[in-house]
CSV table of C-alpha atoms and ligand atoms in Angstrom, one decimal:
chain,number,residue,atom,x,y,z
A,1,MET,CA,11.2,-100.6,-5.3
A,2,ARG,CA,8.9,-98.8,-2.8
A,3,ASN,CA,8.2,-101.7,-0.5
A,4,VAL,CA,11.7,-101.9,1.0
A,5,THR,CA,11.8,-104.3,4.0
A,6,ARG,CA,14.5,-105.5,6.4
A,7,GLU,CA,14.6,-108.8,4.5
A,8,ASN,CA,14.9,-107.4,0.9
A,9,ILE,CA,17.0,-104.3,1.4
A,10,THR,CA,20.2,-105.9,0.3
A,11,GLU,CA,18.6,-107.2,-2.9
A,12,VAL,CA,17.1,-103.7,-3.5
A,13,PHE,CA,20.5,-102.2,-3.1
A,14,THR,CA,21.9,-104.6,-5.7
A,15,GLY,CA,19.1,-103.6,-8.1
A,16,TYR,CA,20.0,-99.9,-8.0
A,17,PHE,CA,23.4,-100.2,-9.8
A,18,GLY,CA,23.6,-98.6,-13.3
A,19,PRO,CA,24.2,-100.8,-16.3
A,20,GLU,CA,27.7,-99.3,-17.0
A,21,THR,CA,29.1,-100.0,-13.5
A,22,ASP,CA,32.6,-101.4,-13.4
A,23,PRO,CA,32.1,-105.2,-12.6
A,24,ARG,CA,34.8,-105.1,-9.8
A,25,VAL,CA,33.2,-102.0,-8.2
A,26,ARG,CA,29.9,-103.7,-8.4
A,27,GLU,CA,31.2,-106.9,-6.8
A,28,VAL,CA,33.0,-105.1,-3.9
A,29,LEU,CA,30.1,-102.7,-3.1
A,30,ILE,CA,27.5,-105.5,-3.2
A,31,SER,CA,29.6,-107.6,-0.9
A,32,LEU,CA,30.3,-104.7,1.4
A,33,ALA,CA,26.6,-103.8,1.6
A,34,THR,CA,25.6,-107.5,2.2
A,35,HIS,CA,28.1,-107.8,5.1
A,36,LEU,CA,27.0,-104.4,6.6
A,37,HIS,CA,23.3,-105.3,6.4
A,38,ASP,CA,23.9,-108.8,7.8
A,39,PHE,CA,26.0,-107.2,10.6
A,40,ALA,CA,23.3,-104.7,11.5
A,41,ARG,CA,20.6,-107.5,11.5
A,42,GLU,CA,22.9,-109.9,13.4
A,43,VAL,CA,23.7,-107.5,16.3
A,44,ASN,CA,20.3,-105.8,16.1
A,45,LEU,CA,22.2,-102.5,15.8
A,46,THR,CA,20.4,-99.7,17.7
A,47,HIS,CA,20.2,-96.0,16.7
A,48,ASP,CA,22.5,-95.0,19.5
A,49,GLU,CA,25.2,-97.6,18.5
A,50,TRP,CA,24.9,-96.5,14.9
A,51,ARG,CA,25.4,-92.9,15.9
A,52,VAL,CA,28.5,-93.9,18.1
A,53,GLY,CA,30.0,-95.5,15.0
A,54,LEU,CA,29.4,-92.5,12.8
A,55,ASP,CA,30.8,-90.1,15.5
A,56,PHE,CA,33.8,-92.4,15.7
A,57,LEU,CA,34.4,-92.1,11.9
A,58,GLU,CA,34.0,-88.3,12.1
A,59,TRP,CA,36.6,-88.1,14.9
A,60,ALA,CA,39.0,-90.3,12.9
A,61,GLY,CA,38.5,-87.8,10.0
A,62,ARG,CA,39.2,-84.8,12.2
A,63,ILE,CA,42.4,-86.3,13.7
A,64,THR,CA,43.8,-87.5,10.4
A,65,ASN,CA,46.4,-85.3,8.8
A,66,PRO,CA,49.5,-85.8,6.6
A,67,GLU,CA,51.5,-87.2,9.6
A,68,ARG,CA,48.7,-89.3,11.2
A,69,ASN,CA,46.1,-91.4,9.5
A,70,GLU,CA,43.7,-92.8,12.0
A,71,PHE,CA,41.8,-94.8,9.3
A,72,VAL,CA,45.0,-96.8,8.5
A,73,LEU,CA,45.5,-97.3,12.2
A,74,LEU,CA,41.9,-98.5,12.5
A,75,SER,CA,42.5,-101.0,9.7
A,76,ASP,CA,45.7,-102.1,11.4
A,77,VAL,CA,44.1,-102.8,14.9
A,78,MET,CA,41.1,-104.5,13.3
A,79,GLY,CA,43.5,-106.9,11.5
A,80,LEU,CA,42.3,-105.8,8.1
A,81,SER,CA,45.8,-104.5,6.9
A,82,SER,CA,47.4,-107.8,7.8
A,83,LEU,CA,44.6,-109.8,6.3
A,84,VAL,CA,45.0,-107.9,2.9
A,85,ASP,CA,48.7,-108.6,3.1
A,86,MET,CA,48.2,-112.3,3.7
A,87,LEU,CA,45.6,-112.6,0.9
A,88,HIS,CA,48.3,-111.6,-1.6
A,89,SER,CA,51.4,-113.2,-0.2
A,90,VAL,CA,53.4,-115.6,-2.4
A,91,PRO,CA,54.3,-118.9,-0.8
A,92,GLU,CA,58.0,-119.5,-0.2
A,93,THR,CA,58.8,-115.7,-0.3
A,94,THR,CA,59.4,-113.6,2.8
A,95,SER,CA,56.1,-112.6,4.3
A,96,SER,CA,55.0,-109.0,4.1
A,97,SER,CA,53.9,-107.1,7.1
A,98,VAL,CA,52.4,-103.7,8.0
A,99,LEU,CA,54.1,-100.5,6.7
A,100,GLY,CA,52.9,-98.4,9.6
A,101,PRO,CA,52.8,-94.6,9.6
A,102,PHE,CA,56.4,-93.8,10.5
A,103,HIS,CA,58.2,-94.4,7.2
A,104,VAL,CA,60.0,-91.3,6.0
A,105,SER,CA,60.4,-90.7,2.3
A,106,ASN,CA,63.9,-90.1,0.7
A,107,PRO,CA,65.9,-91.8,3.4
A,108,PRO,CA,69.7,-91.0,3.2
A,109,PRO,CA,71.8,-93.6,1.4
A,110,MET,CA,73.9,-95.8,3.6
A,111,PRO,CA,77.0,-97.6,2.4
A,112,MET,CA,77.6,-101.3,3.1
A,113,GLY,CA,78.6,-101.7,6.7
A,114,GLY,CA,77.1,-98.3,7.6
A,115,ASP,CA,75.9,-97.5,11.1
A,116,LEU,CA,72.5,-96.2,12.3
A,117,LYS,CA,73.3,-96.3,16.0
A,118,ARG,CA,75.6,-93.3,16.1
A,119,HIS,CA,75.7,-91.7,19.6
A,120,TYR,CA,72.6,-93.6,21.0
A,121,GLU,CA,73.1,-95.6,24.2
A,122,GLY,CA,72.7,-99.4,24.0
A,123,GLN,CA,74.3,-102.6,22.7
A,124,VAL,CA,75.5,-102.6,19.1
A,125,VAL,CA,73.5,-104.9,16.8
A,126,LEU,CA,75.0,-106.1,13.5
A,127,VAL,CA,72.3,-107.0,11.0
A,128,GLN,CA,73.2,-108.8,7.8
A,129,GLY,CA,71.8,-111.0,5.1
A,130,VAL,CA,71.2,-111.7,1.5
A,131,VAL,CA,68.4,-110.7,-0.9
A,132,ARG,CA,67.4,-113.7,-3.1
A,133,ASP,CA,64.8,-114.7,-5.6
A,134,LEU,CA,62.6,-117.8,-5.3
A,135,ARG,CA,65.2,-120.0,-7.0
A,136,GLY,CA,67.8,-119.0,-4.5
A,137,ASN,CA,69.8,-116.7,-6.8
A,138,PRO,CA,71.1,-113.5,-5.2
A,139,ILE,CA,69.7,-110.2,-6.4
A,140,PRO,CA,72.6,-107.7,-6.7
A,141,GLY,CA,71.6,-104.0,-6.6
A,142,ALA,CA,68.3,-104.6,-4.6
A,143,THR,CA,67.5,-101.6,-2.5
A,144,ILE,CA,66.8,-102.0,1.2
A,145,ASP,CA,65.0,-99.2,3.0
A,146,ILE,CA,65.4,-99.6,6.7
A,147,TRP,CA,63.7,-97.8,9.7
A,148,GLN,CA,63.2,-98.4,13.4
A,149,THR,CA,62.6,-96.7,16.7
A,150,ALA,CA,65.3,-95.0,18.7
A,151,PRO,CA,65.9,-96.6,22.2
A,152,ASN,CA,63.3,-94.2,23.7
A,153,GLY,CA,60.6,-96.1,21.6
A,154,MET,CA,60.0,-93.2,19.3
A,155,TYR,CA,60.3,-92.8,15.5
A,156,SER,CA,62.0,-89.7,14.2
A,157,SER,CA,58.7,-88.2,13.1
A,158,GLN,CA,57.3,-88.5,16.6
A,159,ASP,CA,60.3,-87.1,18.4
A,160,PRO,CA,61.4,-83.5,18.1
A,161,LYS,CA,64.8,-84.4,19.6
A,162,GLN,CA,65.6,-86.6,16.6
A,163,ASP,CA,66.6,-85.5,13.1
A,164,ILE,CA,63.9,-86.6,10.7
A,165,HIS,CA,66.3,-89.1,9.1
A,166,SER,CA,67.5,-90.6,12.3
A,167,PHE,CA,67.2,-94.4,12.3
A,168,HIS,CA,66.3,-94.3,8.6
A,169,ALA,CA,68.6,-95.4,5.7
A,170,LEU,CA,68.6,-96.8,2.2
A,171,MET,CA,71.1,-99.5,1.4
A,172,THR,CA,72.0,-101.2,-1.9
A,173,ALA,CA,72.8,-104.9,-1.9
A,174,ASP,CA,76.3,-105.8,-3.2
A,175,GLU,CA,77.2,-108.0,-6.2
A,176,ASN,CA,76.3,-111.1,-4.0
A,177,GLY,CA,72.9,-109.7,-3.0
A,178,GLY,CA,74.4,-109.0,0.5
A,179,TYR,CA,73.6,-106.2,2.9
A,180,ALA,CA,75.1,-105.4,6.4
A,181,PHE,CA,74.8,-102.6,8.8
A,182,THR,CA,75.0,-101.8,12.5
A,183,THR,CA,72.3,-100.3,14.7
A,184,VAL,CA,71.0,-100.4,18.3
A,185,ARG,CA,68.2,-102.7,19.4
A,186,PRO,CA,64.8,-101.3,18.5
A,187,VAL,CA,62.3,-101.4,21.5
A,188,GLU,CA,58.7,-102.3,21.9
A,189,TYR,CA,56.3,-99.3,21.7
A,190,THR,CA,52.6,-98.4,21.7
A,191,VAL,CA,50.7,-97.4,18.6
A,192,PRO,CA,49.1,-93.9,18.9
A,193,ASN,CA,46.2,-94.5,21.4
A,194,ASP,CA,45.1,-90.9,22.3
A,195,GLY,CA,42.5,-90.8,19.6
A,196,PRO,CA,39.4,-92.8,18.5
A,197,VAL,CA,41.3,-96.0,17.8
A,198,GLY,CA,42.6,-95.9,21.4
A,199,LYS,CA,39.0,-95.8,22.6
A,200,ILE,CA,38.3,-99.1,20.6
A,201,LEU,CA,41.4,-100.7,22.2
A,202,ASP,CA,40.2,-99.6,25.7
A,203,ALA,CA,36.6,-100.8,25.1
A,204,ALA,CA,38.0,-104.2,24.0
A,205,GLY,CA,40.3,-104.4,27.0
A,206,ARG,CA,43.3,-104.5,24.6
A,207,HIS,CA,46.7,-103.0,25.1
A,208,PRO,CA,48.4,-100.8,22.4
A,209,TRP,CA,51.8,-102.5,22.3
A,210,ARG,CA,53.8,-103.7,19.4
A,211,PRO,CA,56.8,-106.1,19.8
A,212,SER,CA,60.1,-104.4,18.8
A,213,HIS,CA,61.0,-104.7,15.2
A,214,LEU,CA,63.1,-103.5,12.3
A,215,HIS,CA,61.2,-102.3,9.3
A,216,PHE,CA,62.3,-103.0,5.7
A,217,ILE,CA,61.1,-102.2,2.2
A,218,VAL,CA,63.1,-104.3,-0.3
A,219,LYS,CA,62.9,-103.5,-4.0
A,220,ALA,CA,64.5,-104.8,-7.2
A,221,ASP,CA,63.7,-104.5,-10.9
A,222,GLY,CA,61.6,-107.4,-12.1
A,223,PHE,CA,60.5,-108.4,-8.5
A,224,ARG,CA,57.5,-107.5,-6.3
A,225,SER,CA,58.4,-104.9,-3.7
A,226,LEU,CA,58.4,-106.3,-0.2
A,227,VAL,CA,57.2,-104.3,2.8
A,228,THR,CA,58.0,-106.2,6.0
A,229,GLU,CA,59.4,-106.2,9.5
A,230,VAL,CA,61.6,-108.5,11.5
A,231,PHE,CA,61.0,-109.4,15.2
A,232,PRO,CA,63.3,-110.8,17.9
A,233,ASP,CA,62.2,-114.2,19.2
A,234,ASP,CA,62.3,-113.1,22.9
A,235,ASP,CA,60.0,-110.1,22.7
A,236,PRO,CA,57.3,-110.2,25.4
A,237,TYR,CA,54.7,-108.9,22.8
A,238,LEU,CA,55.5,-111.3,20.1
A,239,ASP,CA,52.2,-113.3,20.6
A,240,GLN,CA,50.1,-110.2,21.1
A,241,ASP,CA,51.0,-107.6,18.5
A,242,THR,CA,48.2,-105.1,18.5
A,243,VAL,CA,48.4,-104.8,14.7
A,244,PHE,CA,48.8,-108.6,14.0
A,245,GLY,CA,52.0,-108.1,12.1
A,246,VAL,CA,54.0,-111.1,13.3
A,247,ARG,CA,54.6,-114.2,11.0
A,248,ASP,CA,56.7,-117.2,11.8
A,249,ASP,CA,59.3,-116.5,9.1
A,250,LEU,CA,59.8,-112.9,10.4
A,251,VAL,CA,61.0,-114.0,13.8
A,252,MET,CA,64.8,-114.1,14.3
A,253,LYS,CA,67.4,-114.2,17.0
A,254,TYR,CA,69.7,-111.6,18.4
A,255,VAL,CA,72.7,-113.9,18.8
A,256,GLU,CA,75.2,-112.6,21.5
A,257,GLN,CA,78.8,-112.3,20.3
A,258,PRO,CA,81.7,-112.2,22.8
A,259,ALA,CA,83.6,-109.0,23.5
A,260,GLY,CA,86.5,-108.4,21.1
A,261,THR,CA,85.0,-110.3,18.2
A,262,PHE,CA,83.5,-107.3,16.2
A,263,PRO,CA,84.8,-107.5,12.6
A,264,GLU,CA,88.0,-105.5,12.3
A,265,GLU,CA,87.1,-104.1,8.9
A,266,GLY,CA,84.1,-103.6,6.6
A,267,PHE,CA,82.0,-101.7,9.1
A,268,ALA,CA,81.8,-98.0,10.0
A,269,LEU,CA,82.2,-99.1,13.6
A,270,SER,CA,85.1,-101.4,13.0
A,271,GLY,CA,87.8,-100.8,15.6
A,272,GLN,CA,85.3,-99.0,17.9
A,273,VAL,CA,83.3,-102.0,19.4
A,274,PRO,CA,85.4,-103.6,22.1
A,275,ASP,CA,82.3,-104.9,24.0
A,276,ALA,CA,80.0,-107.9,23.3
A,277,TYR,CA,77.5,-107.2,20.6
A,278,ALA,CA,74.5,-109.0,19.0
A,279,LYS,CA,74.2,-110.4,15.5
A,280,VAL,CA,71.1,-110.8,13.4
A,281,ASP,CA,71.1,-112.8,10.2
A,282,PHE,CA,68.0,-112.3,8.0
A,283,ASP,CA,67.7,-113.1,4.3
A,284,PHE,CA,64.9,-111.7,2.1
A,285,VAL,CA,63.2,-113.8,-0.6
A,286,LEU,CA,61.4,-111.7,-3.3
A,287,ALA,CA,58.6,-112.9,-5.5
A,288,ASP,CA,58.9,-112.4,-9.3
A,289,GLY,CA,57.3,-109.2,-10.5
B,301,BEZ,C1,54.7,-99.4,13.0
B,301,BEZ,O1,55.2,-100.5,13.1
B,301,BEZ,O2,55.5,-98.5,12.9
B,301,BEZ,C2,53.2,-99.3,13.1
B,301,BEZ,C3,52.4,-100.1,12.5
B,301,BEZ,C4,51.0,-100.0,12.6
B,301,BEZ,C5,50.5,-99.0,13.4
B,301,BEZ,C6,51.3,-98.1,14.1
B,301,BEZ,C7,52.7,-98.3,14.0
B,302,FE,FE1,57.2,-99.9,13.7
């Protein structure tokens, strides 16, 4: 086509595909081009604005490295990561939520009742629950990969003072599908905002905060792996998570327990917690694989 116009350009684009194109690739690319063209027409995109967009992508590429992926962060703050999650969620199972960039591979195994808090200051939190299937049956042997921030709001990979595996662990559910461990309260923190994504947040008058949360990846043979996070119901950022990760079923309570009531056995900290502590009960429901 030599007479390309602002009206027919999307149709012309569609006509340029080769006959052997994979049908899904064709569907996705045509839809993407249709939305991009409509977007440019709708906002009457100027050359300067188009250039700003390309410079943004170039900066995101330059700042991206194995430890920091600015494109994933862009997807997160635009709500795309969460939308893709929700498009593929299975009703009645635990909602999935963003993975984020701070998961560390090969976390150290932690036995039932193990402790992540160690010498860190703060109230002890006892987290426990059961991994189940959609029919309510426990899933013995499910693995539960856990990670969170230290009380200074930093993940181990951001903080040279922490060992890389600090606040990371891999548990295996017992014969009843149960898991239990102790830790310290995670805290709210900001997503990295010193790069191009920070500029978008500034331009939109948005803050970079996430509510505090515990991250989990739960896996078991024959079931879909679940990547999720769990949030306390009293967090000030619960209704304004900058990456849109909060779902109703992922909100739980830190229930205060009186001093002197910490379990006398079964935990690495048994016999060492005379003070009041907090308890969190959270069960996971996995979808069939
Ligand atoms: C996180 O929860 O670790 C996270 C998620 C998305 C962007 C940045 C951090
Ligand atoms: Fe996080």
